[in-house]
Amino acid sequence: MFYVCSFPGRRDQVSRVRELVARHLYGSPASDDAVLLASELAANACAHSASGQPGGQFVVRLRRSGSSRGEVYVEVEDQGSAWDGLLRKTESPHGLYLLRALSAECGTRPGASGWITWFVVGATVRSGPGW
């Protein structure tokens, strides 16, 4: 089951995203990585997409796996930008590079009006460099 929350597209909301993820993943070994990556994606939505324009918003969805692997799935949906959605083009020191480095899996897909960027942490198997 997903937990879903919408936020105004303002940078001051990134701390609220961190609090939300930390609260819902309390006790999960993947909590710290999920909090870091979710806040990075929220900051990107505010800084680099239409979500950061007056009246804009972004949505955070998260799900904690019931499996013994302790997987956590998180996605952030923004309201669109000129970005091509290709994560493999990102390089250090950009936050999406951090996403690729810390997650077991990650990706993007088109959303209703922008991009949905997602990740899985806590899994034991990485999908490799072809994200």
mmCIF file of N, CA and C in Angstrom:
data_model
loop_
_atom_site.group_PDB
_atom_site.id
_atom_site.type_symbol
_atom_site.label_atom_id
_atom_site.label_comp_id
_atom_site.label_asym_id
_atom_site.label_seq_id
_atom_site.Cartn_x
_atom_site.Cartn_y
_atom_site.Cartn_z
ATOM 1 N N MET A 1 0.841 -1.181 0.000
ATOM 2 C CA MET A 1 0.000 0.000 0.000
ATOM 3 C C MET A 1 0.887 1.245 0.000
ATOM 4 N N PHE A 2 0.550 2.189 -0.865
ATOM 5 C CA PHE A 2 1.307 3.430 -0.971
ATOM 6 C C PHE A 2 0.827 4.443 0.058
ATOM 7 N N TYR A 3 1.780 5.217 0.557
ATOM 8 C CA TYR A 3 1.451 6.425 1.287
ATOM 9 C C TYR A 3 1.708 7.556 0.305
ATOM 10 N N VAL A 4 0.759 8.468 0.134
ATOM 11 C CA VAL A 4 0.855 9.538 -0.855
ATOM 12 C C VAL A 4 0.634 10.872 -0.169
ATOM 13 N N CYS A 5 1.498 11.846 -0.502
ATOM 14 C CA CYS A 5 1.349 13.188 0.054
ATOM 15 C C CYS A 5 1.782 14.216 -0.988
ATOM 16 N N SER A 6 0.980 15.266 -1.153
ATOM 17 C CA SER A 6 1.315 16.378 -2.046
ATOM 18 C C SER A 6 1.910 17.511 -1.236
ATOM 19 N N PHE A 7 2.847 18.221 -1.850
ATOM 20 C CA PHE A 7 3.521 19.334 -1.197
ATOM 21 C C PHE A 7 3.533 20.539 -2.127
ATOM 22 N N PRO A 8 3.427 21.742 -1.570
ATOM 23 C CA PRO A 8 3.658 22.930 -2.389
ATOM 24 C C PRO A 8 5.094 22.889 -2.921
ATOM 25 N N GLY A 9 5.295 23.357 -4.130
ATOM 26 C CA GLY A 9 6.610 23.293 -4.761
ATOM 27 C C GLY A 9 7.576 24.349 -4.267
ATOM 28 N N ARG A 10 7.762 24.396 -2.974
ATOM 29 C CA ARG A 10 8.688 25.370 -2.365
ATOM 30 C C ARG A 10 9.817 24.621 -1.673
ATOM 31 N N ARG A 11 10.986 25.222 -1.688
ATOM 32 C CA ARG A 11 12.165 24.575 -1.092
ATOM 33 C C ARG A 11 12.004 24.313 0.401
ATOM 34 N N ASP A 12 11.211 25.131 1.087
ATOM 35 C CA ASP A 12 11.019 24.898 2.517
ATOM 36 C C ASP A 12 10.247 23.606 2.790
ATOM 37 N N GLN A 13 9.680 23.005 1.760
ATOM 38 C CA GLN A 13 8.928 21.762 1.918
ATOM 39 C C GLN A 13 9.827 20.527 1.921
ATOM 40 N N VAL A 14 11.081 20.692 1.513
ATOM 41 C CA VAL A 14 12.006 19.555 1.464
ATOM 42 C C VAL A 14 12.197 18.971 2.869
ATOM 43 N N SER A 15 12.268 19.815 3.878
ATOM 44 C CA SER A 15 12.409 19.306 5.247
ATOM 45 C C SER A 15 11.158 18.528 5.663
ATOM 46 N N ARG A 16 9.997 18.934 5.180
ATOM 47 C CA ARG A 16 8.765 18.184 5.465
ATOM 48 C C ARG A 16 8.795 16.806 4.810
ATOM 49 N N VAL A 17 9.372 16.733 3.619
ATOM 50 C CA VAL A 17 9.513 15.438 2.943
ATOM 51 C C VAL A 17 10.426 14.530 3.761
ATOM 52 N N ARG A 18 11.548 15.069 4.237
ATOM 53 C CA ARG A 18 12.462 14.273 5.074
ATOM 54 C C ARG A 18 11.737 13.740 6.305
ATOM 55 N N GLU A 19 10.965 14.601 6.961
ATOM 56 C CA GLU A 19 10.222 14.181 8.153
ATOM 57 C C GLU A 19 9.199 13.095 7.823
ATOM 58 N N LEU A 20 8.476 13.258 6.731
ATOM 59 C CA LEU A 20 7.465 12.287 6.325
ATOM 60 C C LEU A 20 8.100 10.923 6.064
ATOM 61 N N VAL A 21 9.169 10.897 5.285
ATOM 62 C CA VAL A 21 9.803 9.626 4.944
ATOM 63 C C VAL A 21 10.392 8.978 6.197
ATOM 64 N N ALA A 22 11.059 9.766 7.022
ATOM 65 C CA ALA A 22 11.648 9.220 8.251
ATOM 66 C C ALA A 22 10.572 8.632 9.166
ATOM 67 N N ARG A 23 9.453 9.322 9.291
ATOM 68 C CA ARG A 23 8.366 8.854 10.159
ATOM 69 C C ARG A 23 7.765 7.545 9.639
ATOM 70 N N HIS A 24 7.532 7.465 8.339
ATOM 71 C CA HIS A 24 6.882 6.283 7.782
ATOM 72 C C HIS A 24 7.819 5.096 7.626
ATOM 73 N N LEU A 25 9.107 5.356 7.655
ATOM 74 C CA LEU A 25 10.068 4.257 7.528
ATOM 75 C C LEU A 25 10.816 4.007 8.825
ATOM 76 N N TYR A 26 10.299 4.526 9.923
ATOM 77 C CA TYR A 26 10.950 4.353 11.215
ATOM 78 C C TYR A 26 11.240 2.875 11.464
ATOM 79 N N GLY A 27 12.477 2.587 11.827
ATOM 80 C CA GLY A 27 12.881 1.223 12.119
ATOM 81 C C GLY A 27 13.379 0.444 10.917
ATOM 82 N N SER A 28 13.220 0.994 9.729
ATOM 83 C CA SER A 28 13.699 0.307 8.527
ATOM 84 C C SER A 28 15.194 0.568 8.364
ATOM 85 N N PRO A 29 15.970 -0.465 8.044
ATOM 86 C CA PRO A 29 17.400 -0.246 7.815
ATOM 87 C C PRO A 29 17.661 0.651 6.601
ATOM 88 N N ALA A 30 16.679 0.791 5.730
ATOM 89 C CA ALA A 30 16.838 1.620 4.536
ATOM 90 C C ALA A 30 16.409 3.066 4.755
ATOM 91 N N SER A 31 15.987 3.402 5.954
ATOM 92 C CA SER A 31 15.420 4.715 6.223
ATOM 93 C C SER A 31 16.363 5.864 5.883
ATOM 94 N N ASP A 32 17.601 5.805 6.316
ATOM 95 C CA ASP A 32 18.527 6.921 6.092
ATOM 96 C C ASP A 32 18.738 7.206 4.609
ATOM 97 N N ASP A 33 18.967 6.158 3.819
ATOM 98 C CA ASP A 33 19.157 6.353 2.381
ATOM 99 C C ASP A 33 17.878 6.871 1.733
ATOM 100 N N ALA A 34 16.729 6.338 2.136
ATOM 101 C CA ALA A 34 15.459 6.782 1.564
ATOM 102 C C ALA A 34 15.192 8.252 1.880
ATOM 103 N N VAL A 35 15.486 8.677 3.094
ATOM 104 C CA VAL A 35 15.294 10.080 3.479
ATOM 105 C C VAL A 35 16.188 10.978 2.627
ATOM 106 N N LEU A 36 17.450 10.615 2.503
ATOM 107 C CA LEU A 36 18.393 11.416 1.709
ATOM 108 C C LEU A 36 17.946 11.524 0.256
ATOM 109 N N LEU A 37 17.613 10.405 -0.356
ATOM 110 C CA LEU A 37 17.258 10.417 -1.772
ATOM 111 C C LEU A 37 15.912 11.083 -2.030
ATOM 112 N N ALA A 38 14.942 10.873 -1.161
ATOM 113 C CA ALA A 38 13.645 11.533 -1.327
ATOM 114 C C ALA A 38 13.792 13.046 -1.211
ATOM 115 N N SER A 39 14.618 13.502 -0.281
ATOM 116 C CA SER A 39 14.800 14.949 -0.145
ATOM 117 C C SER A 39 15.530 15.521 -1.358
ATOM 118 N N GLU A 40 16.440 14.756 -1.931
ATOM 119 C CA GLU A 40 17.122 15.199 -3.158
ATOM 120 C C GLU A 40 16.129 15.338 -4.308
ATOM 121 N N LEU A 41 15.257 14.352 -4.468
ATOM 122 C CA LEU A 41 14.267 14.428 -5.540
ATOM 123 C C LEU A 41 13.266 15.554 -5.307
ATOM 124 N N ALA A 42 12.875 15.780 -4.069
ATOM 125 C CA ALA A 42 11.968 16.891 -3.756
ATOM 126 C C ALA A 42 12.635 18.233 -4.069
ATOM 127 N N ALA A 43 13.895 18.372 -3.695
ATOM 128 C CA ALA A 43 14.630 19.607 -3.987
ATOM 129 C C ALA A 43 14.734 19.819 -5.498
ATOM 130 N N ASN A 44 14.994 18.744 -6.240
ATOM 131 C CA ASN A 44 15.067 18.856 -7.697
ATOM 132 C C ASN A 44 13.729 19.289 -8.282
ATOM 133 N N ALA A 45 12.631 18.731 -7.774
ATOM 134 C CA ALA A 45 11.308 19.110 -8.267
ATOM 135 C C ALA A 45 11.067 20.604 -8.071
ATOM 136 N N CYS A 46 11.476 21.122 -6.922
ATOM 137 C CA CYS A 46 11.280 22.548 -6.630
ATOM 138 C C CYS A 46 12.199 23.440 -7.456
ATOM 139 N N ALA A 47 13.432 23.007 -7.664
ATOM 140 C CA ALA A 47 14.434 23.852 -8.323
ATOM 141 C C ALA A 47 14.430 23.741 -9.844
ATOM 142 N N HIS A 48 14.046 22.581 -10.376
ATOM 143 C CA HIS A 48 14.269 22.345 -11.803
ATOM 144 C C HIS A 48 13.021 22.001 -12.605
ATOM 145 N N SER A 49 11.846 22.109 -12.006
ATOM 146 C CA SER A 49 10.626 21.787 -12.751
ATOM 147 C C SER A 49 9.562 22.852 -12.518
ATOM 148 N N ALA A 50 8.468 22.717 -13.242
ATOM 149 C CA ALA A 50 7.349 23.651 -13.077
ATOM 150 C C ALA A 50 6.739 23.556 -11.680
ATOM 151 N N SER A 51 7.056 22.519 -10.947
ATOM 152 C CA SER A 51 6.577 22.408 -9.569
ATOM 153 C C SER A 51 7.038 23.586 -8.719
ATOM 154 N N GLY A 52 8.191 24.151 -9.037
ATOM 155 C CA GLY A 52 8.738 25.262 -8.273
ATOM 156 C C GLY A 52 8.175 26.620 -8.643
ATOM 157 N N GLN A 53 7.294 26.674 -9.628
ATOM 158 C CA GLN A 53 6.659 27.931 -10.015
ATOM 159 C C GLN A 53 5.531 28.261 -9.036
ATOM 160 N N PRO A 54 5.115 29.523 -8.958
ATOM 161 C CA PRO A 54 4.019 29.878 -8.053
ATOM 162 C C PRO A 54 2.796 28.980 -8.286
ATOM 163 N N GLY A 55 2.293 28.407 -7.202
ATOM 164 C CA GLY A 55 1.142 27.515 -7.267
ATOM 165 C C GLY A 55 1.492 26.079 -7.624
ATOM 166 N N GLY A 56 2.780 25.813 -7.896
ATOM 167 C CA GLY A 56 3.191 24.460 -8.259
ATOM 168 C C GLY A 56 3.198 23.523 -7.065
ATOM 169 N N GLN A 57 3.249 22.236 -7.363
ATOM 170 C CA GLN A 57 3.312 21.228 -6.310
ATOM 171 C C GLN A 57 4.048 20.005 -6.822
ATOM 172 N N PHE A 58 4.385 19.121 -5.912
ATOM 173 C CA PHE A 58 4.950 17.826 -6.263
ATOM 174 C C PHE A 58 4.351 16.790 -5.329
ATOM 175 N N VAL A 59 4.434 15.537 -5.741
ATOM 176 C CA VAL A 59 3.815 14.448 -4.992
ATOM 177 C C VAL A 59 4.892 13.431 -4.618
ATOM 178 N N VAL A 60 4.847 12.960 -3.372
ATOM 179 C CA VAL A 60 5.736 11.903 -2.902
ATOM 180 C C VAL A 60 4.879 10.687 -2.595
ATOM 181 N N ARG A 61 5.315 9.540 -3.115
ATOM 182 C CA ARG A 61 4.651 8.268 -2.825
ATOM 183 C C ARG A 61 5.701 7.317 -2.271
ATOM 184 N N LEU A 62 5.343 6.577 -1.233
ATOM 185 C CA LEU A 62 6.296 5.606 -0.697
ATOM 186 C C LEU A 62 5.580 4.346 -0.258
ATOM 187 N N ARG A 63 6.334 3.265 -0.318
ATOM 188 C CA ARG A 63 5.809 1.960 0.071
ATOM 189 C C ARG A 63 6.941 1.176 0.732
ATOM 190 N N ARG A 64 6.646 0.620 1.853
ATOM 191 C CA ARG A 64 7.593 -0.229 2.584
ATOM 192 C C ARG A 64 7.216 -1.675 2.326
ATOM 193 N N SER A 65 8.159 -2.447 1.826
ATOM 194 C CA SER A 65 7.909 -3.848 1.504
ATOM 195 C C SER A 65 7.679 -4.651 2.766
ATOM 196 N N GLY A 66 6.824 -5.632 2.668
ATOM 197 C CA GLY A 66 6.605 -6.545 3.778
ATOM 198 C C GLY A 66 7.584 -7.706 3.771
ATOM 199 N N SER A 67 8.477 -7.727 2.773
ATOM 200 C CA SER A 67 9.407 -8.848 2.657
ATOM 201 C C SER A 67 10.559 -8.715 3.641
ATOM 202 N N SER A 68 11.266 -9.794 3.821
ATOM 203 C CA SER A 68 12.413 -9.797 4.737
ATOM 204 C C SER A 68 13.588 -8.995 4.189
ATOM 205 N N ARG A 69 13.555 -8.652 2.909
ATOM 206 C CA ARG A 69 14.636 -7.868 2.313
ATOM 207 C C ARG A 69 14.575 -6.404 2.740
ATOM 208 N N GLY A 70 13.456 -5.967 3.284
ATOM 209 C CA GLY A 70 13.337 -4.603 3.786
ATOM 210 C C GLY A 70 13.354 -3.531 2.714
ATOM 211 N N GLU A 71 12.867 -3.840 1.540
ATOM 212 C CA GLU A 71 12.864 -2.865 0.454
ATOM 213 C C GLU A 71 11.932 -1.689 0.746
ATOM 214 N N VAL A 72 12.362 -0.540 0.267
ATOM 215 C CA VAL A 72 11.556 0.668 0.338
ATOM 216 C C VAL A 72 11.500 1.249 -1.069
ATOM 217 N N TYR A 73 10.300 1.562 -1.531
ATOM 218 C CA TYR A 73 10.090 2.178 -2.842
ATOM 219 C C TYR A 73 9.589 3.592 -2.605
ATOM 220 N N VAL A 74 10.212 4.564 -3.274
ATOM 221 C CA VAL A 74 9.805 5.967 -3.161
ATOM 222 C C VAL A 74 9.789 6.568 -4.559
ATOM 223 N N GLU A 75 8.798 7.408 -4.813
ATOM 224 C CA GLU A 75 8.789 8.159 -6.068
ATOM 225 C C GLU A 75 8.351 9.587 -5.794
ATOM 226 N N VAL A 76 8.881 10.484 -6.621
ATOM 227 C CA VAL A 76 8.512 11.896 -6.566
ATOM 228 C C VAL A 76 8.052 12.293 -7.961
ATOM 229 N N GLU A 77 6.850 12.853 -8.025
ATOM 230 C CA GLU A 77 6.297 13.302 -9.297
ATOM 231 C C GLU A 77 6.285 14.816 -9.339
ATOM 232 N N ASP A 78 6.914 15.376 -10.378
ATOM 233 C CA ASP A 78 6.937 16.828 -10.537
ATOM 234 C C ASP A 78 5.946 17.238 -11.620
ATOM 235 N N GLN A 79 5.928 18.541 -11.924
ATOM 236 C CA GLN A 79 4.976 19.059 -12.904
ATOM 237 C C GLN A 79 5.630 19.386 -14.242
ATOM 238 N N GLY A 80 6.798 18.823 -14.492
ATOM 239 C CA GLY A 80 7.381 18.920 -15.818
ATOM 240 C C GLY A 80 8.513 19.905 -15.970
ATOM 241 N N SER A 81 9.389 19.555 -16.909
ATOM 242 C CA SER A 81 10.536 20.387 -17.256
ATOM 243 C C SER A 81 11.031 19.945 -18.629
ATOM 244 N N ALA A 82 12.100 20.568 -19.090
ATOM 245 C CA ALA A 82 12.694 20.204 -20.375
ATOM 246 C C ALA A 82 13.634 18.999 -20.252
ATOM 247 N N TRP A 83 13.839 18.476 -19.043
ATOM 248 C CA TRP A 83 14.723 17.335 -18.818
ATOM 249 C C TRP A 83 14.263 16.141 -19.642
ATOM 250 N N ASP A 84 15.211 15.371 -20.149
ATOM 251 C CA ASP A 84 14.877 14.219 -20.989
ATOM 252 C C ASP A 84 14.588 12.946 -20.194
ATOM 253 N N GLY A 85 14.771 12.962 -18.877
ATOM 254 C CA GLY A 85 14.463 11.812 -18.036
ATOM 255 C C GLY A 85 15.504 10.711 -18.036
ATOM 256 N N LEU A 86 16.654 10.936 -18.642
ATOM 257 C CA LEU A 86 17.680 9.902 -18.729
ATOM 258 C C LEU A 86 18.643 9.995 -17.551
ATOM 259 N N LEU A 87 18.506 9.070 -16.623
ATOM 260 C CA LEU A 87 19.357 9.068 -15.430
ATOM 261 C C LEU A 87 20.798 8.700 -15.744
ATOM 262 N N ARG A 88 21.018 7.888 -16.751
ATOM 263 C CA ARG A 88 22.377 7.419 -17.022
ATOM 264 C C ARG A 88 23.304 8.537 -17.482
ATOM 265 N N LYS A 89 22.760 9.673 -17.866
ATOM 266 C CA LYS A 89 23.580 10.805 -18.287
ATOM 267 C C LYS A 89 24.103 11.624 -17.108
ATOM 268 N N THR A 90 23.613 11.368 -15.918
ATOM 269 C CA THR A 90 24.003 12.175 -14.765
ATOM 270 C C THR A 90 25.386 11.787 -14.264
ATOM 271 N N GLU A 91 26.113 12.799 -13.832
ATOM 272 C CA GLU A 91 27.469 12.590 -13.332
ATOM 273 C C GLU A 91 27.613 13.261 -11.978
ATOM 274 N N SER A 92 28.629 12.846 -11.243
ATOM 275 C CA SER A 92 28.944 13.464 -9.958
ATOM 276 C C SER A 92 29.343 14.906 -10.225
ATOM 277 N N PRO A 93 28.942 15.834 -9.427
ATOM 278 C CA PRO A 93 28.370 15.782 -8.096
ATOM 279 C C PRO A 93 26.864 15.987 -8.064
ATOM 280 N N HIS A 94 26.161 15.756 -9.137
ATOM 281 C CA HIS A 94 24.720 15.996 -9.183
ATOM 282 C C HIS A 94 23.955 14.980 -8.353
ATOM 283 N N GLY A 95 22.821 15.420 -7.800
ATOM 284 C CA GLY A 95 22.029 14.582 -6.919
ATOM 285 C C GLY A 95 21.502 13.316 -7.575
ATOM 286 N N LEU A 96 21.227 13.379 -8.876
ATOM 287 C CA LEU A 96 20.743 12.172 -9.538
ATOM 288 C C LEU A 96 21.846 11.122 -9.653
ATOM 289 N N TYR A 97 23.083 11.552 -9.659
ATOM 290 C CA TYR A 97 24.196 10.607 -9.599
ATOM 291 C C TYR A 97 24.175 9.888 -8.248
ATOM 292 N N LEU A 98 23.912 10.640 -7.203
ATOM 293 C CA LEU A 98 23.774 10.057 -5.866
ATOM 294 C C LEU A 98 22.629 9.036 -5.851
ATOM 295 N N LEU A 99 21.548 9.368 -6.500
ATOM 296 C CA LEU A 99 20.418 8.449 -6.616
ATOM 297 C C LEU A 99 20.874 7.131 -7.240
ATOM 298 N N ARG A 100 21.600 7.220 -8.320
ATOM 299 C CA ARG A 100 22.084 6.008 -8.992
ATOM 300 C C ARG A 100 23.060 5.233 -8.124
ATOM 301 N N ALA A 101 23.875 5.938 -7.357
ATOM 302 C CA ALA A 101 24.905 5.281 -6.550
ATOM 303 C C ALA A 101 24.330 4.580 -5.319
ATOM 304 N N LEU A 102 23.302 5.126 -4.694
ATOM 305 C CA LEU A 102 22.794 4.593 -3.432
ATOM 306 C C LEU A 102 21.599 3.658 -3.561
ATOM 307 N N SER A 103 20.901 3.727 -4.665
ATOM 308 C CA SER A 103 19.693 2.907 -4.783
ATOM 309 C C SER A 103 20.008 1.542 -5.376
ATOM 310 N N ALA A 104 19.176 0.577 -5.025
ATOM 311 C CA ALA A 104 19.287 -0.751 -5.635
ATOM 312 C C ALA A 104 18.755 -0.711 -7.062
ATOM 313 N N GLU A 105 17.746 0.108 -7.263
ATOM 314 C CA GLU A 105 17.154 0.332 -8.579
ATOM 315 C C GLU A 105 16.620 1.752 -8.592
ATOM 316 N N CYS A 106 16.569 2.352 -9.776
ATOM 317 C CA CYS A 106 15.960 3.675 -9.912
ATOM 318 C C CYS A 106 15.578 3.887 -11.363
ATOM 319 N N GLY A 107 14.732 4.869 -11.589
ATOM 320 C CA GLY A 107 14.319 5.152 -12.952
ATOM 321 C C GLY A 107 13.402 6.351 -13.021
ATOM 322 N N THR A 108 12.944 6.610 -14.228
ATOM 323 C CA THR A 108 11.985 7.683 -14.474
ATOM 324 C C THR A 108 10.919 7.163 -15.425
ATOM 325 N N ARG A 109 9.772 7.818 -15.377
ATOM 326 C CA ARG A 109 8.723 7.549 -16.346
ATOM 327 C C ARG A 109 7.855 8.806 -16.420
ATOM 328 N N PRO A 110 7.165 8.987 -17.530
ATOM 329 C CA PRO A 110 6.293 10.149 -17.628
ATOM 330 C C PRO A 110 5.158 10.068 -16.606
ATOM 331 N N GLY A 111 4.840 11.214 -16.020
ATOM 332 C CA GLY A 111 3.703 11.320 -15.116
ATOM 333 C C GLY A 111 2.570 12.045 -15.815
ATOM 334 N N ALA A 112 1.593 12.489 -15.049
ATOM 335 C CA ALA A 112 0.427 13.168 -15.613
ATOM 336 C C ALA A 112 0.827 14.448 -16.346
ATOM 337 N N SER A 113 1.770 15.205 -15.784
ATOM 338 C CA SER A 113 2.184 16.451 -16.435
ATOM 339 C C SER A 113 3.697 16.660 -16.375
ATOM 340 N N GLY A 114 4.414 15.706 -15.839
ATOM 341 C CA GLY A 114 5.860 15.863 -15.709
ATOM 342 C C GLY A 114 6.532 14.509 -15.604
ATOM 343 N N TRP A 115 7.540 14.436 -14.764
ATOM 344 C CA TRP A 115 8.310 13.213 -14.578
ATOM 345 C C TRP A 115 8.053 12.593 -13.215
ATOM 346 N N ILE A 116 8.041 11.277 -13.189
ATOM 347 C CA ILE A 116 8.060 10.523 -11.943
ATOM 348 C C ILE A 116 9.439 9.898 -11.854
ATOM 349 N N THR A 117 10.177 10.262 -10.831
ATOM 350 C CA THR A 117 11.497 9.692 -10.599
ATOM 351 C C THR A 117 11.374 8.815 -9.364
ATOM 352 N N TRP A 118 11.836 7.574 -9.467
ATOM 353 C CA TRP A 118 11.613 6.590 -8.410
ATOM 354 C C TRP A 118 12.916 5.880 -8.054
ATOM 355 N N PHE A 119 12.895 5.259 -6.874
ATOM 356 C CA PHE A 119 14.039 4.458 -6.455
ATOM 357 C C PHE A 119 13.597 3.383 -5.472
ATOM 358 N N VAL A 120 14.440 2.371 -5.357
ATOM 359 C CA VAL A 120 14.282 1.298 -4.381
ATOM 360 C C VAL A 120 15.569 1.244 -3.586
ATOM 361 N N VAL A 121 15.457 1.234 -2.274
ATOM 362 C CA VAL A 121 16.619 1.031 -1.399
ATOM 363 C C VAL A 121 16.310 -0.128 -0.468
ATOM 364 N N GLY A 122 17.373 -0.718 0.060
ATOM 365 C CA GLY A 122 17.212 -1.823 0.987
ATOM 366 C C GLY A 122 17.216 -3.177 0.320
ATOM 367 N N ALA A 123 17.212 -3.211 -0.995
ATOM 368 C CA ALA A 123 17.260 -4.489 -1.703
ATOM 369 C C ALA A 123 18.697 -4.956 -1.778
ATOM 370 N N THR A 124 18.884 -6.242 -1.931
ATOM 371 C CA THR A 124 20.236 -6.798 -1.925
ATOM 372 C C THR A 124 20.827 -6.939 -3.318
ATOM 373 N N VAL A 125 20.042 -6.724 -4.365
ATOM 374 C CA VAL A 125 20.544 -6.920 -5.718
ATOM 375 C C VAL A 125 20.383 -5.622 -6.506
ATOM 376 N N ARG A 126 21.454 -5.184 -7.151
ATOM 377 C CA ARG A 126 21.393 -4.015 -8.022
ATOM 378 C C ARG A 126 21.078 -4.465 -9.429
ATOM 379 N N SER A 127 20.403 -3.610 -10.163
ATOM 380 C CA SER A 127 20.033 -3.954 -11.526
ATOM 381 C C SER A 127 21.147 -3.668 -12.509
ATOM 382 N N GLY A 128 22.176 -2.935 -12.117
ATOM 383 C CA GLY A 128 23.294 -2.658 -13.013
ATOM 384 C C GLY A 128 23.240 -1.268 -13.595
ATOM 385 N N PRO A 129 24.160 -0.969 -14.497
ATOM 386 C CA PRO A 129 24.300 0.397 -14.992
ATOM 387 C C PRO A 129 23.289 0.811 -16.048
ATOM 388 N N GLY A 130 22.379 -0.031 -16.439
ATOM 389 C CA GLY A 130 21.439 0.320 -17.485
ATOM 390 C C GLY A 130 20.162 0.960 -17.018
ATOM 391 N N TRP A 131 20.153 1.603 -15.849
ATOM 392 C CA TRP A 131 18.900 2.158 -15.339
ATOM 393 C C TRP A 131 18.340 3.089 -16.371
#
